[in-house]
PDB file of N, CA and C in Angstrom:
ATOM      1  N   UNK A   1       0.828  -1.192   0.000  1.00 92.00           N
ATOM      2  CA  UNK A   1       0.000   0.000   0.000  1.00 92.00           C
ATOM      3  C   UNK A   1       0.875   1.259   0.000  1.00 92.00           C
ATOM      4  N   UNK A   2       1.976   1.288   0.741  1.00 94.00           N
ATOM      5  CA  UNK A   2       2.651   2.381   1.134  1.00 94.00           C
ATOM      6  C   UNK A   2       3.577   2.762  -0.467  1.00 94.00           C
ATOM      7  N   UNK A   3       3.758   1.470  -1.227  1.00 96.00           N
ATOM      8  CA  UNK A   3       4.335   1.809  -2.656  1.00 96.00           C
ATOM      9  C   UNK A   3       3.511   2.553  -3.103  1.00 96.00           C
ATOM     10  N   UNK A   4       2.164   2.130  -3.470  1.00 96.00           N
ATOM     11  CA  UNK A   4       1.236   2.703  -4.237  1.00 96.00           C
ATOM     12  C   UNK A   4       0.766   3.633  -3.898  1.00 96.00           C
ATOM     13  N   UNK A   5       0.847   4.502  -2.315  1.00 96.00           N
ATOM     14  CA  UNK A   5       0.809   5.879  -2.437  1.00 96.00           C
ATOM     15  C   UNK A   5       1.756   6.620  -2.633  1.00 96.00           C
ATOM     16  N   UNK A   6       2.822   6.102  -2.519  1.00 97.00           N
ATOM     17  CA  UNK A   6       4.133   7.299  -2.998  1.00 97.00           C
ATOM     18  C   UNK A   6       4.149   7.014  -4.428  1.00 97.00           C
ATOM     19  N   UNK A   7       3.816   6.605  -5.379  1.00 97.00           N
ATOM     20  CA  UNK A   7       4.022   6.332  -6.838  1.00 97.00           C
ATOM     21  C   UNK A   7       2.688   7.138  -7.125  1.00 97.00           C
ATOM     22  N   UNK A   8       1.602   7.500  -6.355  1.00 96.00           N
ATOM     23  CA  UNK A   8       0.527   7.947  -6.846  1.00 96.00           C
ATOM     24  C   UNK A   8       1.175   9.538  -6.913  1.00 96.00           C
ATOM     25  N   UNK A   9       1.638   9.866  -5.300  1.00 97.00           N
ATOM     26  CA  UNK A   9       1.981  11.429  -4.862  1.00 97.00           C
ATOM     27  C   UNK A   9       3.102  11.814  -5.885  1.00 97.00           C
ATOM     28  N   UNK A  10       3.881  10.435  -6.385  1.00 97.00           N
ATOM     29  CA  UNK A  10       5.038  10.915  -7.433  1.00 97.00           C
ATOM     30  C   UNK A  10       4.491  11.167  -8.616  1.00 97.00           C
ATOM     31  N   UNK A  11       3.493  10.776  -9.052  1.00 96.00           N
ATOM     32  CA  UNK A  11       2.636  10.879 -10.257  1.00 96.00           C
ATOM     33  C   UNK A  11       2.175  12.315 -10.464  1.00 96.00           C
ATOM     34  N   UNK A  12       1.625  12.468  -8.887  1.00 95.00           N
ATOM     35  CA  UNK A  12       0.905  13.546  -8.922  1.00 95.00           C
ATOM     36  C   UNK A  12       1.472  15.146  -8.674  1.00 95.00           C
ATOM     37  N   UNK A  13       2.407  14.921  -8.387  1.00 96.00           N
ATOM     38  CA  UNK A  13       3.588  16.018  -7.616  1.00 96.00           C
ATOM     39  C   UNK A  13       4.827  16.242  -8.917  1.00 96.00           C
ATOM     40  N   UNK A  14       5.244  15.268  -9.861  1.00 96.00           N
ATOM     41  CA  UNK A  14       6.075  15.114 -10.333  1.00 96.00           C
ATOM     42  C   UNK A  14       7.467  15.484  -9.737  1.00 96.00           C
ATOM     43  N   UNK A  15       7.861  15.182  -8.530  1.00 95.00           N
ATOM     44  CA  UNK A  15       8.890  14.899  -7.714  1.00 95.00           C
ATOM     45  C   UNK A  15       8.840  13.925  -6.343  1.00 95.00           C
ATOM     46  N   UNK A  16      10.367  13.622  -7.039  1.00 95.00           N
ATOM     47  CA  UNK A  16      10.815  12.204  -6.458  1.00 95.00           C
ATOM     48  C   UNK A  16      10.946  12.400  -4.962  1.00 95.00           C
ATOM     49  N   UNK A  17      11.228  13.300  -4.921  1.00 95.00           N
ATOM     50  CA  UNK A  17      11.324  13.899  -3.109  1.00 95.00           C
ATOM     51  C   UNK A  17      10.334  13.422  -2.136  1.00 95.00           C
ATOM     52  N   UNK A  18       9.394  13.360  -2.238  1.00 96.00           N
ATOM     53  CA  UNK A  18       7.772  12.470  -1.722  1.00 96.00           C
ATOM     54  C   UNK A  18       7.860  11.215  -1.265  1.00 96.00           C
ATOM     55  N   UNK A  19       9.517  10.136  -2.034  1.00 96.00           N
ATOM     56  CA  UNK A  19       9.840   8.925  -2.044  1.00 96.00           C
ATOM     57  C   UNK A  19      11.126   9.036  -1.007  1.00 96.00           C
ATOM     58  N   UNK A  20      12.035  10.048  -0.699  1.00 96.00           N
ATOM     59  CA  UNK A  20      12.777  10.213   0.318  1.00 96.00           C
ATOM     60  C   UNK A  20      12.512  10.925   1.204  1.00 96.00           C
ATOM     61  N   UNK A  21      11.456  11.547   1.238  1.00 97.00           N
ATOM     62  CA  UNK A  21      11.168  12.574   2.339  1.00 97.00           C
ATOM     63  C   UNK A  21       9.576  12.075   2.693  1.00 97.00           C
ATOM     64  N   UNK A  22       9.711  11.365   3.639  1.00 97.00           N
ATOM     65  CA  UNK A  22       7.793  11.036   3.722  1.00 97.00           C
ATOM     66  C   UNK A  22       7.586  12.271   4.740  1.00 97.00           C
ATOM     67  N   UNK A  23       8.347  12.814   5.352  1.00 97.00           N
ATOM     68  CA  UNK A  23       7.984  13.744   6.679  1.00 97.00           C
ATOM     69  C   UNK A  23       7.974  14.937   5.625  1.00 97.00           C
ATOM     70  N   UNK A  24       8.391  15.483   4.422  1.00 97.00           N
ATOM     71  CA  UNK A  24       7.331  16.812   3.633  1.00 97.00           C
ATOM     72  C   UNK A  24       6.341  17.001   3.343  1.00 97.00           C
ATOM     73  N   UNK A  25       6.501  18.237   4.241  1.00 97.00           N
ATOM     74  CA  UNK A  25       4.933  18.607   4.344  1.00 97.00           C
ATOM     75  C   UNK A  25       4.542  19.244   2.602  1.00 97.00           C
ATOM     76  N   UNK A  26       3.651  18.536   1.997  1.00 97.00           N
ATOM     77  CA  UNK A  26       3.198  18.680   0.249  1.00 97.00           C
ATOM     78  C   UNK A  26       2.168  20.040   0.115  1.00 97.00           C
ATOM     79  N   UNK A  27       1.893  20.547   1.070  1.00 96.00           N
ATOM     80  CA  UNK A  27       0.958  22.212   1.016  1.00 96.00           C
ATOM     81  C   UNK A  27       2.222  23.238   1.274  1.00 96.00           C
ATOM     82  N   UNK A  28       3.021  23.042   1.992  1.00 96.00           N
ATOM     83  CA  UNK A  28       3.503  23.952   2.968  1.00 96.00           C
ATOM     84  C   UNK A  28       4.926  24.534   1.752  1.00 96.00           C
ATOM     85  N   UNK A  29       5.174  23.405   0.841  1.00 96.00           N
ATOM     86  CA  UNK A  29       6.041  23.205  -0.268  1.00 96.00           C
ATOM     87  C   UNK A  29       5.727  23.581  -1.677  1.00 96.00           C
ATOM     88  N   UNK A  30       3.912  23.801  -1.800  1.00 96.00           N
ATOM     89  CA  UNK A  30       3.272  23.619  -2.850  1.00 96.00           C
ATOM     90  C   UNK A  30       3.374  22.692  -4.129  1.00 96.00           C
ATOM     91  N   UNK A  31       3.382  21.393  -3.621  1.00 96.00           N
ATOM     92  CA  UNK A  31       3.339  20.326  -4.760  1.00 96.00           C
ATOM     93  C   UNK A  31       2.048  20.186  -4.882  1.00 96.00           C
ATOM     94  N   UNK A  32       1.359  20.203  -3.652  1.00 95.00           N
ATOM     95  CA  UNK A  32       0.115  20.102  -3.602  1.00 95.00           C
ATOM     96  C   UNK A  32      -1.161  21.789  -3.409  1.00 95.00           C
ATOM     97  N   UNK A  33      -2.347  21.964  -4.379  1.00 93.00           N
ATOM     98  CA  UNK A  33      -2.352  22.659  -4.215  1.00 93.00           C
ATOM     99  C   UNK A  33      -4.191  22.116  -3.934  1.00 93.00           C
ATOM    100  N   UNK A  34      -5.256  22.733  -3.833  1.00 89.00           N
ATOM    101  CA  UNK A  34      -6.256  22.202  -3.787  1.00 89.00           C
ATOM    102  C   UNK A  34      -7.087  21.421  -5.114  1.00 89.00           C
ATOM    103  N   UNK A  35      -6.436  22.073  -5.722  1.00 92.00           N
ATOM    104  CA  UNK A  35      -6.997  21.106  -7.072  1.00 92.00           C
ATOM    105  C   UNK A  35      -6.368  19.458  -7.139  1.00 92.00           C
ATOM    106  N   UNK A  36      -5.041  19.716  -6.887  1.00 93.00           N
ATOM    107  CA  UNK A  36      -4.149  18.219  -6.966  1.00 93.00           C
ATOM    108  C   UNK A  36      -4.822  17.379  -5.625  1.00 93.00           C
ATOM    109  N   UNK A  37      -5.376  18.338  -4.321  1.00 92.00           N
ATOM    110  CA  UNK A  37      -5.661  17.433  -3.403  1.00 92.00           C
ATOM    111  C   UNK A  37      -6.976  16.680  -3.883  1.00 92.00           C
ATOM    112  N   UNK A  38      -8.230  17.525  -4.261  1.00 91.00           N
ATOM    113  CA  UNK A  38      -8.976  16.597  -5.120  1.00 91.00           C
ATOM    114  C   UNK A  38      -8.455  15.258  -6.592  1.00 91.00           C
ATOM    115  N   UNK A  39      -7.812  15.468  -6.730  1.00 94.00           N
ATOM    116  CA  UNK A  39      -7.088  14.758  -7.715  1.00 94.00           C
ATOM    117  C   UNK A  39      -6.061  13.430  -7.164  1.00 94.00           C
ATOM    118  N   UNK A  40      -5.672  13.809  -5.964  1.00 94.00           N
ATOM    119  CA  UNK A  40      -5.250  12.809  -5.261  1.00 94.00           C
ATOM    120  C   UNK A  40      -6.521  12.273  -4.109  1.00 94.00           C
ATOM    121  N   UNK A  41      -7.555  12.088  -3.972  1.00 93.00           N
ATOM    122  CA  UNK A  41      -8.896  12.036  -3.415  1.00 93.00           C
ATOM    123  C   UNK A  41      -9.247  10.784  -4.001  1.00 93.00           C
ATOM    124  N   UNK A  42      -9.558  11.167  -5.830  1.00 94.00           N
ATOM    125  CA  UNK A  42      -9.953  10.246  -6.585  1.00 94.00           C
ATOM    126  C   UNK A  42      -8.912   9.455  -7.108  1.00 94.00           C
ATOM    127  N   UNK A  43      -7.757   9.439  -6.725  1.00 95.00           N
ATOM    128  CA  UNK A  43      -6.599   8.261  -6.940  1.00 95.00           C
ATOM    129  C   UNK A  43      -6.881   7.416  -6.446  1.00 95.00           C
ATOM    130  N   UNK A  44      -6.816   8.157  -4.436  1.00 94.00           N
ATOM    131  CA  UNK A  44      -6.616   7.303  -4.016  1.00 94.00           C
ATOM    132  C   UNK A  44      -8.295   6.149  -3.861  1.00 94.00           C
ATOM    133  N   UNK A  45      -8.942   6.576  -4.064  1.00 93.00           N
ATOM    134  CA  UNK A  45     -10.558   5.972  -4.159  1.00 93.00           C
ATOM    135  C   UNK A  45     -10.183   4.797  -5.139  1.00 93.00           C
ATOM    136  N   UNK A  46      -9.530   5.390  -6.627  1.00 95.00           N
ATOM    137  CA  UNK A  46     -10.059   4.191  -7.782  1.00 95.00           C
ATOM    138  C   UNK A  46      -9.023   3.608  -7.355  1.00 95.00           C
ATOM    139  N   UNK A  47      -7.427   3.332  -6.810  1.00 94.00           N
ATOM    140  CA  UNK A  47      -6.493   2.489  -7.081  1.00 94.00           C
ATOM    141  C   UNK A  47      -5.924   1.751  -5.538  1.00 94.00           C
ATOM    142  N   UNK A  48      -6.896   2.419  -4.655  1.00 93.00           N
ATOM    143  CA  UNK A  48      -6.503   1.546  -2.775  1.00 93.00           C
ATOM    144  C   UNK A  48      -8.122   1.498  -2.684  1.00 93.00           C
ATOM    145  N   UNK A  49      -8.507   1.771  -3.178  1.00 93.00           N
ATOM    146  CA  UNK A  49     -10.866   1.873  -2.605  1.00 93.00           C
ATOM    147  C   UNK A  49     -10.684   2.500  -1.382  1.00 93.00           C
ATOM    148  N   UNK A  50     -10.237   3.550  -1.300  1.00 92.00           N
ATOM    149  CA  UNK A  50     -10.558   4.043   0.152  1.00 92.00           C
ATOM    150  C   UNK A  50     -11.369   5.232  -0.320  1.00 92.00           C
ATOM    151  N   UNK A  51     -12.008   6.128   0.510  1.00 89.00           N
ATOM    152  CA  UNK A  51     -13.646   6.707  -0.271  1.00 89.00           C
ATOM    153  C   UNK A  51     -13.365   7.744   0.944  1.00 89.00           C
ATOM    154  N   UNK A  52     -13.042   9.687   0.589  1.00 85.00           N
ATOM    155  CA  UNK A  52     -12.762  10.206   1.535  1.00 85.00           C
ATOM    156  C   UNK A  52     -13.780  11.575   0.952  1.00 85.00           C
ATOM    157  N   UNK A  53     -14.646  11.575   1.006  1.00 80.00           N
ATOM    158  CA  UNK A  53     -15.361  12.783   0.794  1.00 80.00           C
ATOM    159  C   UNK A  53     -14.519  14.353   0.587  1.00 80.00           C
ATOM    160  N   UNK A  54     -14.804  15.136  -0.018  1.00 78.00           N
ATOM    161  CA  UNK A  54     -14.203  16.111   0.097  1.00 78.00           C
ATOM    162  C   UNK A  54     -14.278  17.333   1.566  1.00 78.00           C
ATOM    163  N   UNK A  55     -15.407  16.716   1.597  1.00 82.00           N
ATOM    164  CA  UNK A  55     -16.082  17.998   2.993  1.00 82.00           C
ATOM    165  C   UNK A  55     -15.747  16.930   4.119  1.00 82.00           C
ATOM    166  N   UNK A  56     -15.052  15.907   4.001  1.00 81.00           N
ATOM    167  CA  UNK A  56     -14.090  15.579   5.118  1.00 81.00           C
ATOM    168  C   UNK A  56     -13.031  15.120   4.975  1.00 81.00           C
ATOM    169  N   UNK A  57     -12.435  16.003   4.632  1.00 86.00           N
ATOM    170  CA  UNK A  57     -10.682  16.144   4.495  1.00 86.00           C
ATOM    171  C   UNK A  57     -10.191  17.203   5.185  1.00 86.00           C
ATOM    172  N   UNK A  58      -9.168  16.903   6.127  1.00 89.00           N
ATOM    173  CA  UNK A  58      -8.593  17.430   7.180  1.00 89.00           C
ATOM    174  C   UNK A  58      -7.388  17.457   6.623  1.00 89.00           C
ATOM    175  N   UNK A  59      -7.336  18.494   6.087  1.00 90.00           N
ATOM    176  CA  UNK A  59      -5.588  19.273   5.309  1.00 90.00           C
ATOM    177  C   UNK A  59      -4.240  18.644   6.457  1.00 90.00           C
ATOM    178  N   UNK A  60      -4.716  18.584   8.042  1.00 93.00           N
ATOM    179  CA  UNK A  60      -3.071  18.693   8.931  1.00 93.00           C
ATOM    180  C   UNK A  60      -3.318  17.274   8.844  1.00 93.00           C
ATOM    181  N   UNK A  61      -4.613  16.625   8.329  1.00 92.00           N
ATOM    182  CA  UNK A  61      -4.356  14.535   7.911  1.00 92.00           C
ATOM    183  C   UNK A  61      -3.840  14.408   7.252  1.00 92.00           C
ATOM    184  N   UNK A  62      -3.333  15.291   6.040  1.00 94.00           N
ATOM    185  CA  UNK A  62      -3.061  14.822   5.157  1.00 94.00           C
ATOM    186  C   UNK A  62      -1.512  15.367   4.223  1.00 94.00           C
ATOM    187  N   UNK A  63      -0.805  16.229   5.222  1.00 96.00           N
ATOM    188  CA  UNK A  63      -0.134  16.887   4.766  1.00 96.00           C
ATOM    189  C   UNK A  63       1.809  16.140   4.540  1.00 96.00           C
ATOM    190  N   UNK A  64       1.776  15.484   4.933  1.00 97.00           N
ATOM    191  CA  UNK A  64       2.648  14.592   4.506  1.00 97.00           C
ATOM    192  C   UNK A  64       2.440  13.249   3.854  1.00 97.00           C
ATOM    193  N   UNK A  65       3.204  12.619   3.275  1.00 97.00           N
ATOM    194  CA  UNK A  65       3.171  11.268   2.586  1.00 97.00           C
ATOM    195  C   UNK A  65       3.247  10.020   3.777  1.00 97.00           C
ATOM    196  N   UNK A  66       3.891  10.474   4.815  1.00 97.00           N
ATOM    197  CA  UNK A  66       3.485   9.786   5.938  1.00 97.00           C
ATOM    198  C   UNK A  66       2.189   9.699   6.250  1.00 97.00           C
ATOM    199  N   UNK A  67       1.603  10.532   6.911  1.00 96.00           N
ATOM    200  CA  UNK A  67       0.202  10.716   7.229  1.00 96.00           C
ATOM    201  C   UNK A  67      -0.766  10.252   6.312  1.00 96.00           C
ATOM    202  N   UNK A  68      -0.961  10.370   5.031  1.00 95.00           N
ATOM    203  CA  UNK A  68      -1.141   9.908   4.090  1.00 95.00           C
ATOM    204  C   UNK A  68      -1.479   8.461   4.141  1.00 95.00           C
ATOM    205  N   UNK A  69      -0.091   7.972   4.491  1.00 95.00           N
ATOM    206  CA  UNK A  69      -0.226   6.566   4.122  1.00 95.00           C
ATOM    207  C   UNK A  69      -0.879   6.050   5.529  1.00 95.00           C
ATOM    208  N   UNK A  70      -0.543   6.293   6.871  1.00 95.00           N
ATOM    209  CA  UNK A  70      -1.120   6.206   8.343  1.00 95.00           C
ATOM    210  C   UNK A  70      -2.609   6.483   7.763  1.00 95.00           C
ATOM    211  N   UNK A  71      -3.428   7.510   7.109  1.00 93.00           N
ATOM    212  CA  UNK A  71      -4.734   7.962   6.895  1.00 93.00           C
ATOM    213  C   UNK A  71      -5.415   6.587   5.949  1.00 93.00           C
ATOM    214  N   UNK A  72      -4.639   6.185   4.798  1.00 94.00           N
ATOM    215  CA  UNK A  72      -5.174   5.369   3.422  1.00 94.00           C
ATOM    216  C   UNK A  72      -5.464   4.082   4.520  1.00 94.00           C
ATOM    217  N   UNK A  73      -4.433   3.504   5.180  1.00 93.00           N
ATOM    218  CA  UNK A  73      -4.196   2.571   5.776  1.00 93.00           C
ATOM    219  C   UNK A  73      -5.402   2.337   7.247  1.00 93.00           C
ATOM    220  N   UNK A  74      -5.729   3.578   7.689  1.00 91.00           N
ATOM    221  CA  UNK A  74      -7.000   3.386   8.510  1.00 91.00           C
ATOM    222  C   UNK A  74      -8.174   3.308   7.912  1.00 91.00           C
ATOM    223  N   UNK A  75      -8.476   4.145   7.035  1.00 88.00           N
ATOM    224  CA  UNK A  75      -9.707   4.070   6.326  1.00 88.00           C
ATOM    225  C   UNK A  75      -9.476   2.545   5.307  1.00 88.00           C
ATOM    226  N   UNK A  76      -8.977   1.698   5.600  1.00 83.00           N
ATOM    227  CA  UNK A  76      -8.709   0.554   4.817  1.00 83.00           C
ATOM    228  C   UNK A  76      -9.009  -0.539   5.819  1.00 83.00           C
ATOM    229  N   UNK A  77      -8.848  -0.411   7.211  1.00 70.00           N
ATOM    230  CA  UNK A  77      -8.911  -1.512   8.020  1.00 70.00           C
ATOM    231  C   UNK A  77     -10.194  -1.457   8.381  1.00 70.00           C
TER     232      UNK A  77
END
């Protein structure tokens, strides 16, 4: 699981940095901007099935590739 979200955020970010740095923060850096966070929403829905509404997304859940994967990985169990 944890491959397939850093290959998604690398997809989506087009930097590799996401894959050595799980503790960057992706807003604070602007890889991520609100459009890409919807865009990474419906990644992660069609390619892990995890299903995160937009009007509940908590930006400080989601702001690293760590957290990320800690977040995909709860809404999965």
């Amino acid at each position: 699981m944890k491959e397939k979200i850093i290959e998604i955020l690398q997809d989506l970010t087009g930097s590799e940095e996401v894959a050595t740095n799980l503790d960057l923060n992706l807003f604070d850096t602007g890889l991520i901007d609100s459009m890409a966070t919807v865009q990474l929403l419906l990644e992660l829905q069609a390619q892990c099935g995890v299903d995160v509404p937009v009007s509940e997304f908590e930006r400080s859940e989601w702001e690293t590739p760590n957290k990320i994967i800690a977040k995909v990985e709860s809404l999965k169990a």
